[in-house]
Coordinates of C-alpha atoms in Angstrom, one line a residue:
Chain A
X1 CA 2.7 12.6 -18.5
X2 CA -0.6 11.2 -17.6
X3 CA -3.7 13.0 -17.7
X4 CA -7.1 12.5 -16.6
X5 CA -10.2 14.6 -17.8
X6 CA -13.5 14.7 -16.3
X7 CA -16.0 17.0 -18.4
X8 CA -19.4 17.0 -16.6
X9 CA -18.4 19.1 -13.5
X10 CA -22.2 18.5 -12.5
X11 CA -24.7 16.2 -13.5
X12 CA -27.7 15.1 -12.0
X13 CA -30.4 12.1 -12.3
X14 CA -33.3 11.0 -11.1
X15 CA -34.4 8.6 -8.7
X16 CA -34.2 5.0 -10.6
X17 CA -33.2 6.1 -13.4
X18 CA -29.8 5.9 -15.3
X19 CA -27.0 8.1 -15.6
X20 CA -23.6 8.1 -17.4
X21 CA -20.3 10.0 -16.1
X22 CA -17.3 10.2 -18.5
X23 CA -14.0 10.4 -18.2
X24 CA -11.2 10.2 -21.1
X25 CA -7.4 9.9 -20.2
X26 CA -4.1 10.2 -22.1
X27 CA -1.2 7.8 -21.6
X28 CA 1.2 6.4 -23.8
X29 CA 1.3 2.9 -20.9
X30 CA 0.5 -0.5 -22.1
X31 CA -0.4 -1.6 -18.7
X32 CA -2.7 0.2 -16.2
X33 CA -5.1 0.7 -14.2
X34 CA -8.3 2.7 -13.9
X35 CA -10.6 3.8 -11.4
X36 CA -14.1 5.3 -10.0
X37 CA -14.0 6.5 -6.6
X38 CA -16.9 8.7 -4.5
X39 CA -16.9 10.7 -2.4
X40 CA -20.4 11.6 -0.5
X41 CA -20.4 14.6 1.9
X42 CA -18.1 12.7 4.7
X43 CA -15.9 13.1 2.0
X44 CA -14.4 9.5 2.6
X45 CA -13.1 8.2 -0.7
X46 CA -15.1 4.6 -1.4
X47 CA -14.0 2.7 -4.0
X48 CA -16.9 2.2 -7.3
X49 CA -15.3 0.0 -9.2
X50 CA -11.7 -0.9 -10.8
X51 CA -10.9 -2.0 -14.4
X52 CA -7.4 -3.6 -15.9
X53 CA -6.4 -2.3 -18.8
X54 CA -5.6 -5.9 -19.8
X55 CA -8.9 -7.2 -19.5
X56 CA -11.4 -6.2 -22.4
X57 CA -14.2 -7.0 -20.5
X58 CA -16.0 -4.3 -18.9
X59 CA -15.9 -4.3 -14.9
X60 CA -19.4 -4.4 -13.3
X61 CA -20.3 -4.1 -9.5
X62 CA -23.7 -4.3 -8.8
X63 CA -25.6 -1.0 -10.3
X64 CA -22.1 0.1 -11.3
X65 CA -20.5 -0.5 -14.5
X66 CA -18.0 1.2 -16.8
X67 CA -17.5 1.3 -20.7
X68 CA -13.5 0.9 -20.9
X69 CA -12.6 2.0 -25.0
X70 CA -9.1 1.3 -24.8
X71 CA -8.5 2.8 -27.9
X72 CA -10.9 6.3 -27.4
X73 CA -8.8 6.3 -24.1
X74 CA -12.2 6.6 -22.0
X75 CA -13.7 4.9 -19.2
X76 CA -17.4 5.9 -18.4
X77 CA -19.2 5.1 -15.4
X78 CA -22.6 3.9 -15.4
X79 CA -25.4 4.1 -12.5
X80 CA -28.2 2.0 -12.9
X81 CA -31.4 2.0 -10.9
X82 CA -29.8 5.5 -9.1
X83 CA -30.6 6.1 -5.4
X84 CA -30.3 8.9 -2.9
X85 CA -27.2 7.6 -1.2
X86 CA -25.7 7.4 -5.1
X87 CA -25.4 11.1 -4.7
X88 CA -21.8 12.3 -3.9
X89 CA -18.7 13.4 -5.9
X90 CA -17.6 10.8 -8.6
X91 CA -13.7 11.0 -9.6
X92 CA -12.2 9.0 -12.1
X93 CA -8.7 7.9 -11.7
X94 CA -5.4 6.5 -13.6
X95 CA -2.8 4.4 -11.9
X96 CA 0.3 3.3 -13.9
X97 CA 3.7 2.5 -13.6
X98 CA 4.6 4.7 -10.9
X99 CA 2.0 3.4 -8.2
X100 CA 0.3 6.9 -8.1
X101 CA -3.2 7.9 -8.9
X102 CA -4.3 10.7 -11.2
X103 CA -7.4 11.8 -10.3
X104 CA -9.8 13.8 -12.7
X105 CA -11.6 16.9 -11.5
X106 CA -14.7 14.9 -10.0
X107 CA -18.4 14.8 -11.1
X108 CA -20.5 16.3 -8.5
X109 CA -24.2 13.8 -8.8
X110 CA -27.3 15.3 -7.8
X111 CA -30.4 12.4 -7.3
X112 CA -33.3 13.8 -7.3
X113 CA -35.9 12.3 -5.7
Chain B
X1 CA -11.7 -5.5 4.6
X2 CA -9.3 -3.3 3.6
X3 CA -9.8 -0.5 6.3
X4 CA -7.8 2.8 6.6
X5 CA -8.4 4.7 9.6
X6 CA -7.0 8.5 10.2
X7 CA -6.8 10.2 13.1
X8 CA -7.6 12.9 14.3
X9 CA -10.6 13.7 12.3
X10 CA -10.8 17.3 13.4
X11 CA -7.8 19.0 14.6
X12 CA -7.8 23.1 15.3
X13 CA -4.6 24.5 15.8
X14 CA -2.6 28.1 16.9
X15 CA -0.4 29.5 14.3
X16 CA 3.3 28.6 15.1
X17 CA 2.4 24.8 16.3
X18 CA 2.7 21.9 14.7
X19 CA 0.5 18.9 14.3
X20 CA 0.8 15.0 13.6
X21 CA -1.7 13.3 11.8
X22 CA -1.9 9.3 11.7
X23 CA -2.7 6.6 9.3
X24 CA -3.6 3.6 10.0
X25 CA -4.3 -0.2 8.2
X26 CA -6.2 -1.9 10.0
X27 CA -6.9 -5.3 8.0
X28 CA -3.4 -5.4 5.4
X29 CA 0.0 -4.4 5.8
X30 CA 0.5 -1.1 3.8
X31 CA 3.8 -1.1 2.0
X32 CA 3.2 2.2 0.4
X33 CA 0.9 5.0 1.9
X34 CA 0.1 8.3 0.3
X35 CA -0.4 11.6 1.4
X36 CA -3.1 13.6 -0.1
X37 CA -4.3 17.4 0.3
X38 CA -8.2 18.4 -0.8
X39 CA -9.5 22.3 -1.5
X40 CA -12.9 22.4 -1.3
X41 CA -14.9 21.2 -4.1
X42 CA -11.4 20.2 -5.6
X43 CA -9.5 16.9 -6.8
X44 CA -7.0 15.5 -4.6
X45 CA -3.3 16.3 -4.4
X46 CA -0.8 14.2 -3.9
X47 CA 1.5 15.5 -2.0
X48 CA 4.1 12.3 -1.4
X49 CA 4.5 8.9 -1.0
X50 CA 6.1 6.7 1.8
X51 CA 7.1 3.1 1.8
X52 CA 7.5 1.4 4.9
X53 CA 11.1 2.0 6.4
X54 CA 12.5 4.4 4.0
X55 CA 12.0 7.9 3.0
X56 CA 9.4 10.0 1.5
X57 CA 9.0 11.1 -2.1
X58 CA 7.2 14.7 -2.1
X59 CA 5.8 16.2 -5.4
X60 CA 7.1 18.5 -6.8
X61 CA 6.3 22.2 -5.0
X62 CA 5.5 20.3 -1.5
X63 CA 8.0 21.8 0.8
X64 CA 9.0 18.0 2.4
X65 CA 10.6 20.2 6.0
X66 CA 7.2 21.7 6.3
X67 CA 5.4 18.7 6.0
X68 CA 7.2 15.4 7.3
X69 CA 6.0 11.9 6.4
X70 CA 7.2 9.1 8.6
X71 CA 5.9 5.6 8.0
X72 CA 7.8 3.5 10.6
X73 CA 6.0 0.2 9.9
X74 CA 3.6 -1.4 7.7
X75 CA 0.4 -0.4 9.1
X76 CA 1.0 3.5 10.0
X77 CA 2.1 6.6 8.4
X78 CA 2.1 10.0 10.1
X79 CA 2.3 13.3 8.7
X80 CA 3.6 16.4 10.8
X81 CA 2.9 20.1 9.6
X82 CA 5.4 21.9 11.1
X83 CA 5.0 25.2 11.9
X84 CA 1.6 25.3 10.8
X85 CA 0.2 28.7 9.3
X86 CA -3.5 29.7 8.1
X87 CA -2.7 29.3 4.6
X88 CA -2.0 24.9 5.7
X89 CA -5.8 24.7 6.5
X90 CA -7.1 21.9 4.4
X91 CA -8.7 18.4 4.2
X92 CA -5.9 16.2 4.3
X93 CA -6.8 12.2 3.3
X94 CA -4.0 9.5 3.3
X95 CA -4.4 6.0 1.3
X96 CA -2.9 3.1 1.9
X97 CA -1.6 0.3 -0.6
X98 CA -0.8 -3.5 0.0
X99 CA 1.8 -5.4 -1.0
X100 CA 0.5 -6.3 -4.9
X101 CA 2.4 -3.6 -6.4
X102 CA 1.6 -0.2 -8.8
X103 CA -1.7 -2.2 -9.5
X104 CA -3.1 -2.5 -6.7
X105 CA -5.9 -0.9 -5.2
X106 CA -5.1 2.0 -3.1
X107 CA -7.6 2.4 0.2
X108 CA -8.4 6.0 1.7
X109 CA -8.7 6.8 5.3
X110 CA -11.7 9.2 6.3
X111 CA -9.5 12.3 6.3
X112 CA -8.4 15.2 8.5
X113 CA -9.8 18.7 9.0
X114 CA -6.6 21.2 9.6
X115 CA -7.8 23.9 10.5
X116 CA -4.9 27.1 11.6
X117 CA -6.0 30.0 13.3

């Protein structure tokens, strides 16, 4: 089965500055998909950025980007330039074969300003 | 694009009653919707998954007559809790999936508050 770890239950940053959450997973797929969601204090789920196993090239929206080691099994998220809104919870997910998402635990980010 | 839209946001209910929650696409057609439960402070739970015109797959340990899933057409699912006791008092988000398969993106609505007195 698949599993998603998120180790950093908290982190925080501050203002403009740059911060790094991690997240490894364990599957035995070929082909899959990972993702960061957040999750501010409304607690609706936005969706940070989405990476294909396929692709080798690391996804990048914006401030956001990941470091996707295929073969470590880990998918970082990076914030760049971090802002107030930035701060929220951050969860890391798998989505395989089945359709279904496995979500980590969630990084709760604190920017301080 | 890609909107999901839940409703109701808040809902307080007896003990005894039950309660329907919706989930809507807006934008897409949702072939597969999923029904998720949040503690506080917690991951999300899946608790099953419907596609459009058939039945729903629960988790395992989700009791599927306490909590029935309809998803009657491609842009809304409901969830019922039947009989709803304290103990069902929880944060529950649905998602909603288009038509590109396991890969695709899968979009949250903005949740409900159960809350069972």
């Amino acid at each position: 089965a698949q599993t998603v770890t998120q180790s950093q239950p908290e982190m925080s940053v501050q203002e403009a500055e740059t911060v790094t959450l991690s997240c490894t997973y364990d599957t035995s797929e070929s082909d899959y998909y990972l993702f960061w969601y957040k999750q501010p204090p409304s607690r609706q789920m936005i969706l940070v950025i989405r990476q294909e196993a396929y692709k080798q090239q690391n996804a990048t929206e914006n401030r956001f980007s990941v470091n996707f080691q295929k073969a470590a099994k880990s998918f970082s998220l990076k914030i760049s330039d971090s802002q107030l809104g930035d701060a929220a919870m951050y969860f890391c997910a798998y989505g395989g074969n089945t359709g279904k998402l496995i979500f980590g635990q969630g990084t709760t980010l604190q920017v301080k300003p | 694009g890609a909107v999901v839209s839940q409703h109701p946001s808040w809902v307080i209910c007896k003990s005894g009653t039950s309660v329907k929650i919706e989930c809507r696409s807006l934008d897409f057609q949702a072939t597969t919707m999923f029904w998720y439960r949040q503690f506080p402070k917690q991951s999300l739970m899946l608790m099953a998954t419907s596609n459009e015109g058939s039945k729903a797959t629960y988790e395992q340990g989700v009791e599927k007559d306490k909590f029935l899933i309809n998803h009657a057409s491609l842009t809304l699912s409901t969830l019922t809790v039947t009989s709803a006791h304290p103990e069902d008092s929880s944060f529950y988000i649905c998602s909603a999936r288009g038509e590109g398969g396991p890969g695709e993106t899968q979009y949250f609505g903005p949740g409900t508050r159960l809350l069972v007195l």
